[in-house]
GROMACS .gro file of C-alpha atoms in nm:
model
  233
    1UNK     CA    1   0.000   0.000   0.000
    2UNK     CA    2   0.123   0.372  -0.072
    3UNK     CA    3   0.116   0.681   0.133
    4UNK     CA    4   0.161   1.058   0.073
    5UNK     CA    5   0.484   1.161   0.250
    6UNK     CA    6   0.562   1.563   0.250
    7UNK     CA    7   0.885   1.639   0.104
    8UNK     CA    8   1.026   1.848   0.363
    9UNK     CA    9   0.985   1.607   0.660
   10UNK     CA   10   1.213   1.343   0.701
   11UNK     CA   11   1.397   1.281   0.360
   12UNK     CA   12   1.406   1.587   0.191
   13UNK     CA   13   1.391   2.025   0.170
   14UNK     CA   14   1.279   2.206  -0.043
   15UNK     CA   15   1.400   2.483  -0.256
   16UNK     CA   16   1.261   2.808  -0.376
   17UNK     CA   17   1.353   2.949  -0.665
   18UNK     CA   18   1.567   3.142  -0.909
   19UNK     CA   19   1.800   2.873  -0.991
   20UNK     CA   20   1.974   2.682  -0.695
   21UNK     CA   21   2.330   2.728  -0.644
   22UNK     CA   22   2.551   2.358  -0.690
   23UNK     CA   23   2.549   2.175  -0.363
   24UNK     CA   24   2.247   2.360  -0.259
   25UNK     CA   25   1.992   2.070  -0.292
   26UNK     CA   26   2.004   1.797  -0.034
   27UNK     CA   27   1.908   1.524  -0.138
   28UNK     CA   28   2.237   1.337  -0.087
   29UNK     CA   29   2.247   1.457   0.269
   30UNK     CA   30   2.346   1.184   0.562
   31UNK     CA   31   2.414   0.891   0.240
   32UNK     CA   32   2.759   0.801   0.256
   33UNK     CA   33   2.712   0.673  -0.130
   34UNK     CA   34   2.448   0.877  -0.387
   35UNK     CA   35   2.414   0.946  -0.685
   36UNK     CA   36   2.204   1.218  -0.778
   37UNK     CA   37   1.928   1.204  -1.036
   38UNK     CA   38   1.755   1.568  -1.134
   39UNK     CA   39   1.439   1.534  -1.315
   40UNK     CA   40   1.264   1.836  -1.572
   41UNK     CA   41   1.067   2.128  -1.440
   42UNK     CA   42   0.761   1.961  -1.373
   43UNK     CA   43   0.447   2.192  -1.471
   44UNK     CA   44   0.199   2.259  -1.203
   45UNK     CA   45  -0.176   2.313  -1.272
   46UNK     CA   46  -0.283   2.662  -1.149
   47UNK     CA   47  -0.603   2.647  -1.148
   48UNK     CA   48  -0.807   2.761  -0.802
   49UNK     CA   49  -1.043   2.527  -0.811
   50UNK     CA   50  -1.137   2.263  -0.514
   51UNK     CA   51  -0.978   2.006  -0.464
   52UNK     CA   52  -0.670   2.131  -0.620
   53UNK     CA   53  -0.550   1.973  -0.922
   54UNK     CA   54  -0.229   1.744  -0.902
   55UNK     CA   55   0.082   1.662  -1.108
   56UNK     CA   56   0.254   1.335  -1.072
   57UNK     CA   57   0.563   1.289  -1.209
   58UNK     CA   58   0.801   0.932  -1.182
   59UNK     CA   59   1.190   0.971  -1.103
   60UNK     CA   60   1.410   0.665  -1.115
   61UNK     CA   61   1.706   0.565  -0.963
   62UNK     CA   62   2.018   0.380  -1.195
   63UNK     CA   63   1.977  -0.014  -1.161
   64UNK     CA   64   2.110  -0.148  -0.838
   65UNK     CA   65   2.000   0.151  -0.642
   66UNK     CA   66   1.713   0.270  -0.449
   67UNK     CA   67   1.610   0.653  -0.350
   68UNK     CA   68   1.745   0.713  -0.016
   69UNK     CA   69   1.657   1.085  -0.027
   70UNK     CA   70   1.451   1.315  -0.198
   71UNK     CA   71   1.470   1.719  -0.257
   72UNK     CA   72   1.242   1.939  -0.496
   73UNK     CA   73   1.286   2.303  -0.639
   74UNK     CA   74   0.982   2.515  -0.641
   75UNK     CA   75   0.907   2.815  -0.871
   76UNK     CA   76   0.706   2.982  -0.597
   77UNK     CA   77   0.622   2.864  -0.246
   78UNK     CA   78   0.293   2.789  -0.302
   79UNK     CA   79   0.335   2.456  -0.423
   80UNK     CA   80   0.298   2.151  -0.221
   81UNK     CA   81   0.502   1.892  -0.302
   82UNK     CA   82   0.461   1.540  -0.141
   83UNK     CA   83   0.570   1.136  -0.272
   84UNK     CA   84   0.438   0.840  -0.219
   85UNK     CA   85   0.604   0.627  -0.010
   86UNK     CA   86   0.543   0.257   0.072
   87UNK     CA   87   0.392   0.121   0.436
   88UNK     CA   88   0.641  -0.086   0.636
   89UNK     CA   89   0.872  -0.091   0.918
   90UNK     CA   90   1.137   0.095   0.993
   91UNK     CA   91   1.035   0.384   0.758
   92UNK     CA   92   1.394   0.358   0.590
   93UNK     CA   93   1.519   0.338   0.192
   94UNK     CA   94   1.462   0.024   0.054
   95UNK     CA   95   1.128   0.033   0.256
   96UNK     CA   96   0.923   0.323   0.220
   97UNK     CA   97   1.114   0.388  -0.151
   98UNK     CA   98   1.210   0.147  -0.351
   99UNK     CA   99   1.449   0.248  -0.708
  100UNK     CA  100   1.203   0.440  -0.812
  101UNK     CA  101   0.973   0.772  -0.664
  102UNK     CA  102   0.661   0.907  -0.740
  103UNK     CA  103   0.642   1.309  -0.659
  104UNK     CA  104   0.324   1.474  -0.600
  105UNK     CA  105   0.273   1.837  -0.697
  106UNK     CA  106  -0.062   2.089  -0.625
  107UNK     CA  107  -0.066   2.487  -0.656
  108UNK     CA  108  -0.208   2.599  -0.336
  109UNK     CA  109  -0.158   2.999  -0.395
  110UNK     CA  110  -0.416   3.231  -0.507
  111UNK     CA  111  -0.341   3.343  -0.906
  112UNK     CA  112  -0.079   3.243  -1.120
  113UNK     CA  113   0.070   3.246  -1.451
  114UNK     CA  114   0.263   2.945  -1.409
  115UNK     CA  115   0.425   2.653  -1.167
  116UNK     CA  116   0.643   2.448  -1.190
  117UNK     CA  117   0.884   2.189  -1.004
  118UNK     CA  118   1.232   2.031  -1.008
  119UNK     CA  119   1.219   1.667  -0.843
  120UNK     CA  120   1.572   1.578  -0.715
  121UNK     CA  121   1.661   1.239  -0.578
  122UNK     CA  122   1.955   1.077  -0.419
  123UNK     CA  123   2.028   0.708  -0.523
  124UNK     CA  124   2.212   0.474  -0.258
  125UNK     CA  125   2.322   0.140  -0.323
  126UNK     CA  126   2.024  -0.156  -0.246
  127UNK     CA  127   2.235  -0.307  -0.075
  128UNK     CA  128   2.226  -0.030   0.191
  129UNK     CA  129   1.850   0.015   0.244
  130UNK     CA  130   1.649  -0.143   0.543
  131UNK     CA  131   1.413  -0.485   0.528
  132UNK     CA  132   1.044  -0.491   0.599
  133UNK     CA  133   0.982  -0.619   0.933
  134UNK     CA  134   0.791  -0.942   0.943
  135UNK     CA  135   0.381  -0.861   1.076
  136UNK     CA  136   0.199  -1.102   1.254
  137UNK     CA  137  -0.070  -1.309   0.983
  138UNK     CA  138  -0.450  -1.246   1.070
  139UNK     CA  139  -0.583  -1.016   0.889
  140UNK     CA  140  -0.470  -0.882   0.517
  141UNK     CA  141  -0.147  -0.682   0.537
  142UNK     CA  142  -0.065  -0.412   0.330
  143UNK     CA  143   0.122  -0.524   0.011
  144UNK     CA  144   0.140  -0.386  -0.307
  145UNK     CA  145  -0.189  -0.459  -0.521
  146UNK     CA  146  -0.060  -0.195  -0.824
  147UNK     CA  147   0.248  -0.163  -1.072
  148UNK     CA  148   0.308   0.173  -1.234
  149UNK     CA  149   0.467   0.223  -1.577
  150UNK     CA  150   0.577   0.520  -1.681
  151UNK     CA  151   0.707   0.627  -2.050
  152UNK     CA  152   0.877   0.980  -2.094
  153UNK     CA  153   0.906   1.101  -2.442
  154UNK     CA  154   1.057   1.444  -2.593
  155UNK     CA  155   0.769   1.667  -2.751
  156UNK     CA  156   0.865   1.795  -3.045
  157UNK     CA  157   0.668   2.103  -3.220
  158UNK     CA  158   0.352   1.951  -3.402
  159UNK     CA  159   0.154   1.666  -3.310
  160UNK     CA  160   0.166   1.294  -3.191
  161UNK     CA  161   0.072   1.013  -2.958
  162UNK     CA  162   0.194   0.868  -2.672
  163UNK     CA  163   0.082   0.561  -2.503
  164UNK     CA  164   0.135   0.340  -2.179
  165UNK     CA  165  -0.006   0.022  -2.137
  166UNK     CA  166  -0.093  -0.240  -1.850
  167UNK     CA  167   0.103  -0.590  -1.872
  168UNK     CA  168  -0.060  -0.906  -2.000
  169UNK     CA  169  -0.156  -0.997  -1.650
  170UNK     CA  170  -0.246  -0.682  -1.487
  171UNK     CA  171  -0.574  -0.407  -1.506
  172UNK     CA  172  -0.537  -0.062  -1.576
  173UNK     CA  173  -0.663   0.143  -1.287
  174UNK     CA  174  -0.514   0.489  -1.323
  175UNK     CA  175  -0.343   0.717  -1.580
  176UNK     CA  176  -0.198   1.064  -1.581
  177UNK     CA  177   0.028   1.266  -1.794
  178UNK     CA  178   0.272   1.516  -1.693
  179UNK     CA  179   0.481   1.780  -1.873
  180UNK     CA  180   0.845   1.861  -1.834
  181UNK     CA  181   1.122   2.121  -1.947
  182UNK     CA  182   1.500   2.028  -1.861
  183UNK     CA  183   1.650   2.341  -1.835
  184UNK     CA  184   1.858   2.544  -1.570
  185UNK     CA  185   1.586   2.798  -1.531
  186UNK     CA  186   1.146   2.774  -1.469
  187UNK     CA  187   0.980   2.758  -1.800
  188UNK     CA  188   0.800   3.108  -1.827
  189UNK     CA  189   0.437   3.084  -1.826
  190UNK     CA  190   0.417   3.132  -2.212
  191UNK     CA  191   0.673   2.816  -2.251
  192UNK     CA  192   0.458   2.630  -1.998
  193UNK     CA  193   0.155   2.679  -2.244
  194UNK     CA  194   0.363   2.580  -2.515
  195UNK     CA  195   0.280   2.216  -2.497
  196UNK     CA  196  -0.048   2.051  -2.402
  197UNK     CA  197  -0.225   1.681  -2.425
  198UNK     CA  198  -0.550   1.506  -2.382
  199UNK     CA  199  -0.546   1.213  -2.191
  200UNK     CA  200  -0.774   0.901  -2.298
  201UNK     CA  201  -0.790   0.524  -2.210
  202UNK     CA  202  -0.827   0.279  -2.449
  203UNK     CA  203  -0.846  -0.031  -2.322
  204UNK     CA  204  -0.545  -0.125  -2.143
  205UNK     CA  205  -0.363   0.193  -2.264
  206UNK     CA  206  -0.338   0.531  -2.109
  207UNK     CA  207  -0.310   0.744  -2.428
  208UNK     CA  208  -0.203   1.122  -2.453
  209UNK     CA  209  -0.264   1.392  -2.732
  210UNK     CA  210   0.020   1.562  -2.746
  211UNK     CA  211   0.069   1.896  -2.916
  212UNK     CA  212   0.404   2.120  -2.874
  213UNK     CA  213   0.411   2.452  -3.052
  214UNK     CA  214   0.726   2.598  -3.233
  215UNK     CA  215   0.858   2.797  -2.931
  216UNK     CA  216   0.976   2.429  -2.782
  217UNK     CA  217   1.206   2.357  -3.116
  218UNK     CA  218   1.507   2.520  -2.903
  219UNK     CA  219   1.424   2.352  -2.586
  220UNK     CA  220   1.410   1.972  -2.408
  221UNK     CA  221   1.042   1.927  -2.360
  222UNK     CA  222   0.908   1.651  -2.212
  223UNK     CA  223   0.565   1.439  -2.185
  224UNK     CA  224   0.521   1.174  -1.907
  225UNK     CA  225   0.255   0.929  -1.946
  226UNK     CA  226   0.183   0.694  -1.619
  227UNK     CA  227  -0.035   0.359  -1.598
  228UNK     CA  228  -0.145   0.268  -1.241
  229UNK     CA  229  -0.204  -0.126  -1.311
  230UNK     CA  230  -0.347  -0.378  -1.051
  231UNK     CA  231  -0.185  -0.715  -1.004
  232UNK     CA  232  -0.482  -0.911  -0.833
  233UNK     CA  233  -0.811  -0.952  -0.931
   0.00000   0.00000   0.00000
């Protein structure tokens, strides 16, 4: 089972900004061994309405490791930035993360042009993370019922598809799409609105509409598209 964990407490801090000075991020702090992985900035729906619109974005850690800590840069502070995190005991890497993070972004502010987010994370061996304490059997424990796959894909100026689909085996449950700009700097509000998508399912597929205008030929845009897939019937 998964849980909403705010960046900020325990793993991570979070960064408003400008651009962040090197070093300044922490997501390595306290690991002995990390290697850092910085994701795109990660558009933010601004919209006031209630409940607040999320972004979800997937960052993964090199094979062999799993995220031991977690930082985010923040266009503005009024973005709330949490991950989900896995239930066991101690709440440790290897535990509550696994190689791969899930970062959860809402606007919480008033009006705005634009938000956006940079998800950090800091990538310790496996071989360093904590084991899930053994529960007493009785009633169902907590395990982990869904699989998400995530494709990322560079949007180009014009038109296209991109799809994620459920294994053989497994039920599509959930979709999203996320957009992101790798660049040193927060996309301005008119580069934000440069790219857009319609998300449909078809089937077993999560399936976005993705259109990029010309101002992203000089830039690394990005489109995200996430299946949430169960693994029991």
């Amino acid at each position: 089972m998964r849980a909403l964990i705010a960046v900020g407490v325990a793993c991570a801090a979070v960064l408003v900004f400008g651009v962040a000075p090197a070093g300044a991020t922490r997501e390595c702090e306290g690991l002995t061994v990390c290697v850092r992985k910085v994701g795109p900035w990660v558009v933010v729906p601004t919209s006031g309405e209630v409940p607040r619109r999320q972004v979800e974005y997937l960052l993964s850690c090199p094979k062999g490791y799993v995220v031991g800590g977690l930082d985010a840069e923040l266009s503005q502070r009024a973005i709330d930035v949490t991950f989900i995190g896995t239930l066991g005991s101690p709440v440790n890497p290897g535990v509550s993360t696994s190689r791969a993070v899930v970062f959860v972004a809402s606007y919480v502010g008033g009006t705005a042009s634009s938000a956006s987010f940079r998800p950090h994370v800091g990538c310790m061996p496996s071989s360093g993370g904590g084991s899930r304490v053994p529960t007493a059997l009785g009633a169902i424990l907590a395990g982990h019922p869904t699989v998400r796959h995530a494709r990322t894909v560079r949007v180009r100026p014009g038109s296209g598809s991109v799809s994620q689909s459920c294994a053989a085996h497994e039920r599509l449950v959930d979709a999203m799409q996320a957009f992101g700009f790798y660049m040193r700097r927060p996309p301005s509000a008119s580069l934000a609105g440069s790219v857009s998508g319609s998300l449909a399912i078809r089937g077993s597929r999560a399936v976005s509409q993705v259109r990029g205008d010309a101002e992203i030929a000089s830039v690394r845009a990005v489109v995200q598209v996430q299946a949430v897939c169960a693994t029991t019937r």
